[in-house]
Amino acid sequence: MERLNIKGKILTDTKALIDQSCKRGNATERDKCLHEVIIKKHYNATDVKIDYHRKRIAMDIVMDDGAYDPKEVNVKLPLLHANILFRNLREFLNSCIESDRNSLSFYAWLLRSHANKEVPLTMV
């Protein structure tokens, strides 16, 4: 029973963090990093760029995880360039939230990192 409560709390707190980061008129650098990390996690993407004015997200999506090895440089990694338009950033980011075990542990780490202002938000 407690497992469901923890899962729900992580998801609720993550969505609250997204809501808080999207409420401000101008997103801070920390908010921008948060948005990029959530998109990178959901789409398995690299090089995410968000154009807040034009409501557009450009990213490169890794097509084959088997070809990716973080220990070596791979210039022939199969990537798909995507250009996504969004109407509401908060709704778009909330739609990226997943409830599987790996995602929940990632969101728990994200919440801890965001609570600690000195830890940079980066995703490997």
PDB file of C-alpha atoms in Angstrom:
ATOM      1  CA  MET A   1       0.000   0.000   0.000  1.00  0.00           C
ATOM      2  CA  GLU A   2       2.806   2.384   0.882  1.00  0.00           C
ATOM      3  CA  ARG A   3       4.439   1.686  -2.463  1.00  0.00           C
ATOM      4  CA  LEU A   4       1.410   3.178  -4.254  1.00  0.00           C
ATOM      5  CA  ASN A   5       1.540   6.236  -2.007  1.00  0.00           C
ATOM      6  CA  ILE A   6       5.219   6.815  -2.777  1.00  0.00           C
ATOM      7  CA  LYS A   7       4.577   6.375  -6.499  1.00  0.00           C
ATOM      8  CA  GLY A   8       1.671   8.826  -6.381  1.00  0.00           C
ATOM      9  CA  LYS A   9       3.652  11.323  -4.314  1.00  0.00           C
ATOM     10  CA  ILE A  10       6.602  11.249  -6.730  1.00  0.00           C
ATOM     11  CA  LEU A  11       4.297  11.782  -9.716  1.00  0.00           C
ATOM     12  CA  THR A  12       2.317  14.523  -7.951  1.00  0.00           C
ATOM     13  CA  ASP A  13       5.453  16.332  -6.783  1.00  0.00           C
ATOM     14  CA  THR A  14       7.017  16.100 -10.250  1.00  0.00           C
ATOM     15  CA  LYS A  15       3.918  17.601 -11.861  1.00  0.00           C
ATOM     16  CA  ALA A  16       3.842  20.314  -9.182  1.00  0.00           C
ATOM     17  CA  LEU A  17       7.488  21.110  -9.958  1.00  0.00           C
ATOM     18  CA  ILE A  18       6.625  21.397 -13.660  1.00  0.00           C
ATOM     19  CA  ASP A  19       3.646  23.635 -12.856  1.00  0.00           C
ATOM     20  CA  GLN A  20       5.818  25.857 -10.680  1.00  0.00           C
ATOM     21  CA  SER A  21       8.535  26.136 -13.341  1.00  0.00           C
ATOM     22  CA  CYS A  22       5.996  27.081 -16.029  1.00  0.00           C
ATOM     23  CA  LYS A  23       4.110  29.674 -13.932  1.00  0.00           C
ATOM     24  CA  ARG A  24       6.833  32.262 -13.989  1.00  0.00           C
ATOM     25  CA  GLY A  25       6.784  34.671 -16.915  1.00  0.00           C
ATOM     26  CA  ASN A  26      10.445  34.216 -17.752  1.00  0.00           C
ATOM     27  CA  ALA A  27      11.916  30.784 -17.140  1.00  0.00           C
ATOM     28  CA  THR A  28      15.125  30.771 -15.128  1.00  0.00           C
ATOM     29  CA  GLU A  29      18.146  28.769 -16.265  1.00  0.00           C
ATOM     30  CA  ARG A  30      17.267  26.117 -13.686  1.00  0.00           C
ATOM     31  CA  ASP A  31      13.709  25.907 -15.070  1.00  0.00           C
ATOM     32  CA  LYS A  32      15.050  25.570 -18.606  1.00  0.00           C
ATOM     33  CA  CYS A  33      17.369  22.757 -17.511  1.00  0.00           C
ATOM     34  CA  LEU A  34      14.443  21.013 -15.821  1.00  0.00           C
ATOM     35  CA  HIS A  35      12.348  21.231 -18.993  1.00  0.00           C
ATOM     36  CA  GLU A  36      15.180  19.906 -21.159  1.00  0.00           C
ATOM     37  CA  VAL A  37      15.956  17.012 -18.805  1.00  0.00           C
ATOM     38  CA  ILE A  38      12.309  15.876 -18.753  1.00  0.00           C
ATOM     39  CA  ILE A  39      12.150  15.961 -22.564  1.00  0.00           C
ATOM     40  CA  LYS A  40      15.484  14.142 -22.894  1.00  0.00           C
ATOM     41  CA  LYS A  41      14.248  11.405 -20.566  1.00  0.00           C
ATOM     42  CA  HIS A  42      10.907  10.921 -22.307  1.00  0.00           C
ATOM     43  CA  TYR A  43      12.125  10.992 -25.912  1.00  0.00           C
ATOM     44  CA  ASN A  44      15.603   9.486 -25.348  1.00  0.00           C
ATOM     45  CA  ALA A  45      16.873  12.653 -26.984  1.00  0.00           C
ATOM     46  CA  THR A  46      20.099  14.582 -27.187  1.00  0.00           C
ATOM     47  CA  ASP A  47      20.707  18.236 -27.933  1.00  0.00           C
ATOM     48  CA  VAL A  48      17.271  19.518 -26.862  1.00  0.00           C
ATOM     49  CA  LYS A  49      16.623  23.182 -27.584  1.00  0.00           C
ATOM     50  CA  ILE A  50      13.394  24.899 -26.510  1.00  0.00           C
ATOM     51  CA  ASP A  51      12.279  28.101 -28.228  1.00  0.00           C
ATOM     52  CA  TYR A  52       9.848  29.495 -25.657  1.00  0.00           C
ATOM     53  CA  HIS A  53       8.800  32.404 -27.869  1.00  0.00           C
ATOM     54  CA  ARG A  54       7.916  30.309 -30.941  1.00  0.00           C
ATOM     55  CA  LYS A  55       6.695  27.378 -28.829  1.00  0.00           C
ATOM     56  CA  ARG A  56       8.979  24.929 -30.587  1.00  0.00           C
ATOM     57  CA  ILE A  57      11.269  22.123 -29.425  1.00  0.00           C
ATOM     58  CA  ALA A  58      14.150  20.890 -31.581  1.00  0.00           C
ATOM     59  CA  MET A  59      15.924  17.692 -30.595  1.00  0.00           C
ATOM     60  CA  ASP A  60      17.856  14.714 -31.873  1.00  0.00           C
ATOM     61  CA  ILE A  61      16.289  11.391 -30.887  1.00  0.00           C
ATOM     62  CA  VAL A  62      18.563   8.354 -30.476  1.00  0.00           C
ATOM     63  CA  MET A  63      17.045   5.653 -32.690  1.00  0.00           C
ATOM     64  CA  ASP A  64      19.091   2.640 -31.541  1.00  0.00           C
ATOM     65  CA  ASP A  65      20.253   2.338 -27.937  1.00  0.00           C
ATOM     66  CA  GLY A  66      22.390  -0.659 -28.872  1.00  0.00           C
ATOM     67  CA  ALA A  67      24.726   1.560 -30.891  1.00  0.00           C
ATOM     68  CA  TYR A  68      25.239   3.940 -27.954  1.00  0.00           C
ATOM     69  CA  ASP A  69      28.195   3.370 -25.637  1.00  0.00           C
ATOM     70  CA  PRO A  70      28.954   6.222 -23.212  1.00  0.00           C
ATOM     71  CA  LYS A  71      32.548   4.997 -22.849  1.00  0.00           C
ATOM     72  CA  GLU A  72      33.480   5.733 -26.452  1.00  0.00           C
ATOM     73  CA  VAL A  73      32.832   8.458 -28.986  1.00  0.00           C
ATOM     74  CA  ASN A  74      30.441   7.321 -31.701  1.00  0.00           C
ATOM     75  CA  VAL A  75      29.991   9.736 -34.586  1.00  0.00           C
ATOM     76  CA  LYS A  76      27.714   7.322 -36.466  1.00  0.00           C
ATOM     77  CA  LEU A  77      24.969   7.199 -33.875  1.00  0.00           C
ATOM     78  CA  PRO A  78      21.572   6.840 -35.608  1.00  0.00           C
ATOM     79  CA  LEU A  79      19.674  10.031 -34.778  1.00  0.00           C
ATOM     80  CA  LEU A  80      16.337  11.417 -35.893  1.00  0.00           C
ATOM     81  CA  HIS A  81      16.039  15.194 -35.856  1.00  0.00           C
ATOM     82  CA  ALA A  82      12.614  16.240 -34.586  1.00  0.00           C
ATOM     83  CA  ASN A  83      10.983  19.648 -34.474  1.00  0.00           C
ATOM     84  CA  ILE A  84       7.916  19.641 -32.215  1.00  0.00           C
ATOM     85  CA  LEU A  85       5.410  22.451 -31.727  1.00  0.00           C
ATOM     86  CA  PHE A  86       3.519  22.862 -28.455  1.00  0.00           C
ATOM     87  CA  ARG A  87       0.589  25.048 -27.428  1.00  0.00           C
ATOM     88  CA  ASN A  88       1.066  24.875 -23.676  1.00  0.00           C
ATOM     89  CA  LEU A  89       4.475  23.944 -22.283  1.00  0.00           C
ATOM     90  CA  ARG A  90       3.093  22.814 -18.927  1.00  0.00           C
ATOM     91  CA  GLU A  91       0.658  20.391 -20.567  1.00  0.00           C
ATOM     92  CA  PHE A  92       3.359  19.155 -22.943  1.00  0.00           C
ATOM     93  CA  LEU A  93       5.821  18.468 -20.114  1.00  0.00           C
ATOM     94  CA  ASN A  94       3.140  16.783 -18.009  1.00  0.00           C
ATOM     95  CA  SER A  95       2.369  14.502 -20.962  1.00  0.00           C
ATOM     96  CA  CYS A  96       6.035  13.430 -20.896  1.00  0.00           C
ATOM     97  CA  ILE A  97       5.709  12.050 -17.352  1.00  0.00           C
ATOM     98  CA  GLU A  98       5.780   8.233 -17.238  1.00  0.00           C
ATOM     99  CA  SER A  99       4.989   5.953 -14.302  1.00  0.00           C
ATOM    100  CA  ASP A 100       7.321   2.986 -14.877  1.00  0.00           C
ATOM    101  CA  ARG A 101       9.912   2.028 -12.246  1.00  0.00           C
ATOM    102  CA  ASN A 102      12.927   3.569 -14.032  1.00  0.00           C
ATOM    103  CA  SER A 103      11.084   6.831 -14.624  1.00  0.00           C
ATOM    104  CA  LEU A 104       9.949   7.025 -11.000  1.00  0.00           C
ATOM    105  CA  SER A 105      13.497   6.652  -9.719  1.00  0.00           C
ATOM    106  CA  PHE A 106      14.602   9.323 -12.200  1.00  0.00           C
ATOM    107  CA  TYR A 107      11.854  11.708 -11.009  1.00  0.00           C
ATOM    108  CA  ALA A 108      12.776  11.037  -7.364  1.00  0.00           C
ATOM    109  CA  TRP A 109      16.377  11.969  -8.213  1.00  0.00           C
ATOM    110  CA  LEU A 110      15.104  15.032 -10.084  1.00  0.00           C
ATOM    111  CA  LEU A 111      13.053  16.177  -7.088  1.00  0.00           C
ATOM    112  CA  ARG A 112      16.033  15.724  -4.746  1.00  0.00           C
ATOM    113  CA  SER A 113      18.301  17.571  -7.158  1.00  0.00           C
ATOM    114  CA  HIS A 114      15.873  20.428  -7.568  1.00  0.00           C
ATOM    115  CA  ALA A 115      15.422  20.746  -3.799  1.00  0.00           C
ATOM    116  CA  ASN A 116      19.203  21.050  -3.437  1.00  0.00           C
ATOM    117  CA  LYS A 117      19.990  24.294  -5.272  1.00  0.00           C
ATOM    118  CA  GLU A 118      23.693  23.506  -5.637  1.00  0.00           C
ATOM    119  CA  VAL A 119      23.302  20.259  -7.601  1.00  0.00           C
ATOM    120  CA  PRO A 120      23.251  20.927 -11.355  1.00  0.00           C
ATOM    121  CA  LEU A 121      20.463  19.300 -13.367  1.00  0.00           C
ATOM    122  CA  THR A 122      22.178  17.241 -16.026  1.00  0.00           C
ATOM    123  CA  MET A 123      21.316  13.980 -17.661  1.00  0.00           C
ATOM    124  CA  VAL A 124      23.951  11.642 -19.004  1.00  0.00           C
TER     125      VAL A 124
END
